[in-house]
Amino acid sequence: EPEVTQTPSHQVTQMGQEVILRCVPISNHLYFYWYRQILGQKVEFLVSFYNNEISEKSEIFDDQFSVERPDGSNFTLKIRSTKLEDSAMYFCASSEERGRGGQGRRTDTQYFGPGTRLTVL
Amino acid sequence: GIQVEQSPPDLILQEGANSTLRCNFSDSVNNLQWFHQNPWGQLINLFYIPSGTKQNGRLSATTVATERYSLLYISSSQTTDSGVYFCAGYYNTDKLIFGTGTRLQVFP
């Protein structure tokens, strides 16, 4: 069964450094997402991406975050200048169709990658 | 926006026991998913179930969309079922709204 993959599995960085988290979505999916989970808390939406542009973002996704699909397979999340509070598990997800305006079909199911655990020191 | 509440927050079982986890949502959803987060932090898709009932082995789920709740049943629990169970839904938006989760511990 196709899977979403993410690299690296763990990333340790110093406060103020830039990090890039990488994801390879499922190949026939067109919609891509990033979520994060601070330790012990629930999973929170960051951003959705379609057709090379952001389609929706949360309040968390401020100017220090950016996303990019640099080629036909990768989807990246960049944090420009990391802060201690950015320490979290970051999940990438993908779906065939989108939720907005969706009809509740199986094809808007979001499939999640294994996550990247980011630790900011 | 949609609010998602899960109960109970914590559940401790002995191997072989059955359990029911509940997810209440504040508004209509056109997608509801159940996930299992294993001890390594991975989110595993269990069910896509905006309405009706589905079964997969020892797990089954029922969503009653008109009453805005979903139930996840775990039968004959095993230690490998331990972890956190999340439900998440959305309506006319791209973002899945996650509940706070139910932490399940199954002891031998």
Coordinates of C-alpha atoms in Angstrom, one line a residue:
Chain A
E1 CA 0.0 0.0 0.0
P2 CA 1.4 3.4 -0.9
E3 CA 2.6 5.5 2.1
V4 CA 3.6 9.0 2.9
T5 CA 7.3 9.2 3.9
Q6 CA 9.1 11.9 5.8
T7 CA 12.8 12.7 6.5
P8 CA 14.5 13.0 8.8
S9 CA 12.8 11.0 11.5
H10 CA 14.6 13.2 14.2
Q11 CA 16.1 16.6 13.9
V12 CA 17.9 18.5 16.6
T13 CA 18.8 22.1 16.0
Q14 CA 19.9 25.2 17.8
M15 CA 17.5 28.1 18.4
G16 CA 17.6 30.6 15.5
Q17 CA 18.7 28.0 12.9
E18 CA 16.7 27.2 9.8
V19 CA 15.3 23.7 9.3
I20 CA 13.7 22.0 6.3
L21 CA 11.5 19.0 6.9
R22 CA 10.9 16.8 3.9
C23 CA 7.9 14.7 2.8
V24 CA 7.1 12.5 -0.2
P25 CA 3.3 12.3 -0.5
I26 CA 1.5 9.4 -2.1
S27 CA 2.1 9.7 -5.8
N28 CA -1.4 10.2 -7.2
H29 CA -2.4 12.7 -4.4
L30 CA -2.9 16.3 -5.2
Y31 CA -3.5 17.9 -1.8
F32 CA -0.8 18.2 0.8
Y33 CA -0.8 19.2 4.4
W34 CA 1.4 19.8 7.4
Y35 CA 0.3 19.3 11.0
R36 CA 2.2 19.5 14.2
Q37 CA 1.9 17.9 17.7
I38 CA 3.6 19.4 20.7
L39 CA 4.4 16.7 23.2
G40 CA 1.4 15.5 25.1
Q41 CA -1.0 17.7 23.1
K42 CA -3.4 17.1 20.2
V43 CA -2.5 17.4 16.6
E44 CA -2.9 20.8 15.1
F45 CA -3.3 21.9 11.4
L46 CA -0.6 24.2 10.0
V47 CA -1.2 24.5 6.3
S48 CA -2.7 22.9 3.2
F49 CA -1.2 23.2 -0.3
Y50 CA -2.6 22.6 -3.8
N51 CA -1.5 23.4 -7.3
N52 CA 1.6 25.1 -6.0
E53 CA 0.0 27.4 -3.6
I54 CA -1.2 27.6 -0.1
S55 CA -5.0 26.9 0.1
E56 CA -5.5 27.3 3.8
K57 CA -3.3 28.1 6.8
S58 CA -3.7 28.4 10.6
E59 CA -2.7 31.2 12.9
I60 CA 0.3 29.1 13.9
F61 CA 1.7 29.3 10.3
D62 CA 3.3 32.7 10.6
D63 CA 6.0 34.4 8.5
Q64 CA 8.7 32.1 9.8
F65 CA 7.1 29.1 8.1
S66 CA 7.0 28.4 4.4
V67 CA 6.1 25.4 2.2
E68 CA 7.3 24.4 -1.2
R69 CA 6.9 21.6 -3.7
P70 CA 10.3 21.9 -5.3
D71 CA 9.8 19.0 -7.7
G72 CA 7.2 16.4 -8.7
S73 CA 7.6 14.3 -5.6
N74 CA 8.8 16.3 -2.6
F75 CA 6.9 18.6 -0.3
T76 CA 8.9 20.6 2.2
L77 CA 8.2 22.7 5.3
K78 CA 10.8 25.3 6.2
I79 CA 11.1 27.0 9.5
R80 CA 13.3 30.1 9.0
S81 CA 14.5 30.8 12.5
T82 CA 13.6 28.2 15.0
K83 CA 12.3 28.9 18.5
L84 CA 12.2 26.7 21.5
E85 CA 8.4 26.4 21.2
D86 CA 8.8 25.0 17.7
S87 CA 9.9 21.7 19.3
A88 CA 7.2 19.2 18.3
M89 CA 6.4 16.3 16.0
Y90 CA 5.6 17.5 12.5
F91 CA 3.4 15.4 10.3
C92 CA 2.9 15.6 6.6
A93 CA -0.3 14.3 5.0
S94 CA -1.8 14.0 1.6
S95 CA -5.1 13.2 0.0
E96 CA -6.6 12.7 -3.5
E97 CA -9.3 15.3 -3.0
R98 CA -9.9 18.1 -0.6
G99 CA -12.2 18.6 2.3
R100 CA -13.4 22.1 1.3
G101 CA -16.4 21.6 -0.9
G102 CA -15.9 17.9 -0.6
Q103 CA -18.7 15.4 -0.7
G104 CA -17.4 13.2 2.1
R105 CA -16.0 10.6 -0.2
R106 CA -13.3 8.2 0.7
T107 CA -10.9 10.1 -1.7
D108 CA -10.7 13.0 0.7
T109 CA -9.2 10.8 3.4
Q110 CA -5.9 12.3 4.6
Y111 CA -3.0 9.9 4.9
F112 CA -0.3 10.8 7.4
G113 CA 3.5 10.2 7.3
P114 CA 5.4 8.8 10.3
G115 CA 6.4 12.3 11.4
T116 CA 9.6 14.2 12.1
R117 CA 10.5 14.9 15.7
L118 CA 12.0 18.4 15.9
T119 CA 13.9 19.4 19.0
V120 CA 15.1 23.0 19.3
L121 CA 17.8 23.6 21.9
Chain B
G1 CA -15.2 26.1 13.9
I2 CA -15.8 22.5 14.7
Q3 CA -15.0 21.3 18.2
V4 CA -14.1 17.7 18.8
E5 CA -14.3 16.0 22.2
Q6 CA -13.2 12.5 23.1
S7 CA -14.0 10.3 26.1
P8 CA -12.7 8.9 28.2
P9 CA -9.3 10.7 28.3
D10 CA -7.6 7.6 29.8
L11 CA -8.5 3.9 29.7
I12 CA -6.7 1.0 31.4
L13 CA -7.6 -2.5 30.3
Q14 CA -6.4 -6.0 30.9
E15 CA -5.7 -8.0 27.8
G16 CA -8.8 -9.6 26.3
A17 CA -11.2 -6.9 27.5
N18 CA -13.5 -4.9 25.2
S19 CA -13.7 -1.1 25.1
T20 CA -15.7 1.7 23.5
L21 CA -14.2 5.1 22.8
R22 CA -16.4 8.1 22.0
C23 CA -16.0 11.1 19.8
N24 CA -18.5 14.0 19.9
F25 CA -18.3 16.9 17.4
S26 CA -20.0 20.2 17.7
D27 CA -21.2 20.6 14.1
S28 CA -21.8 18.6 11.0
V29 CA -18.8 16.9 9.4
N30 CA -18.4 15.5 6.0
N31 CA -15.3 13.5 6.9
L32 CA -14.5 11.7 10.1
Q33 CA -11.3 9.7 10.6
W34 CA -10.0 7.6 13.5
F35 CA -6.3 7.2 14.1
H36 CA -4.1 5.2 16.4
Q37 CA -0.9 6.9 17.6
N38 CA 1.5 4.2 18.5
P39 CA 4.2 4.5 21.2
W40 CA 6.7 5.7 18.5
G41 CA 4.4 8.6 17.7
Q42 CA 3.2 7.4 14.3
L43 CA -0.4 8.2 13.3
I44 CA -2.0 5.1 11.8
N45 CA -5.3 5.5 9.8
L46 CA -7.9 3.2 11.3
F47 CA -11.1 4.3 9.6
Y48 CA -12.6 6.8 7.3
I49 CA -16.2 6.9 8.5
P50 CA -18.3 10.0 7.9
S51 CA -21.4 7.8 8.6
G52 CA -22.5 4.2 9.1
T53 CA -20.5 1.3 10.5
K54 CA -17.3 -0.3 9.4
Q55 CA -15.3 -3.2 10.8
N56 CA -11.6 -4.2 10.4
G57 CA -10.7 -7.3 12.4
R58 CA -11.1 -6.6 16.1
L59 CA -11.9 -2.9 15.5
S60 CA -15.1 -1.4 14.4
A61 CA -16.5 2.1 14.2
T62 CA -19.9 3.7 14.0
T63 CA -20.7 7.3 13.1
V64 CA -24.2 8.7 13.7
A65 CA -23.8 11.9 11.7
T66 CA -27.3 13.3 12.6
E67 CA -26.4 13.0 16.3
R68 CA -22.8 14.2 15.8
Y69 CA -20.9 11.4 17.4
S70 CA -18.7 8.4 16.5
L71 CA -17.7 5.3 18.5
L72 CA -14.7 3.1 18.1
Y73 CA -15.0 -0.4 19.5
I74 CA -12.0 -2.5 20.4
S75 CA -12.7 -6.1 21.1
S76 CA -10.4 -8.7 22.8
S77 CA -7.8 -6.0 23.4
Q78 CA -4.1 -6.8 23.0
T79 CA -1.0 -5.0 24.4
T80 CA -0.2 -3.8 20.9
D81 CA -3.4 -1.8 21.0
S82 CA -1.8 0.6 23.6
G83 CA -1.3 4.2 22.5
V84 CA -3.5 7.2 21.9
Y85 CA -6.6 7.1 19.8
F86 CA -7.7 10.3 18.0
C87 CA -10.7 11.1 16.0
A88 CA -10.6 14.0 13.6
G89 CA -13.2 15.7 11.3
Y90 CA -13.8 18.5 8.9
Y91 CA -16.6 20.2 7.2
N92 CA -16.1 22.4 4.1
T93 CA -12.5 23.2 5.0
D94 CA -9.1 21.6 4.3
K95 CA -8.0 21.1 7.9
L96 CA -8.7 18.1 10.0
I97 CA -9.7 19.1 13.5
F98 CA -8.4 16.6 16.0
G99 CA -9.8 15.7 19.4
T100 CA -7.7 15.5 22.5
G101 CA -7.4 11.8 22.3
T102 CA -8.0 8.7 24.5
R103 CA -4.9 7.2 26.0
L104 CA -5.3 3.4 26.1
Q105 CA -3.0 1.1 28.1
V106 CA -3.5 -2.6 27.8
F107 CA -1.7 -4.8 30.4
P108 CA -1.1 -8.5 30.0

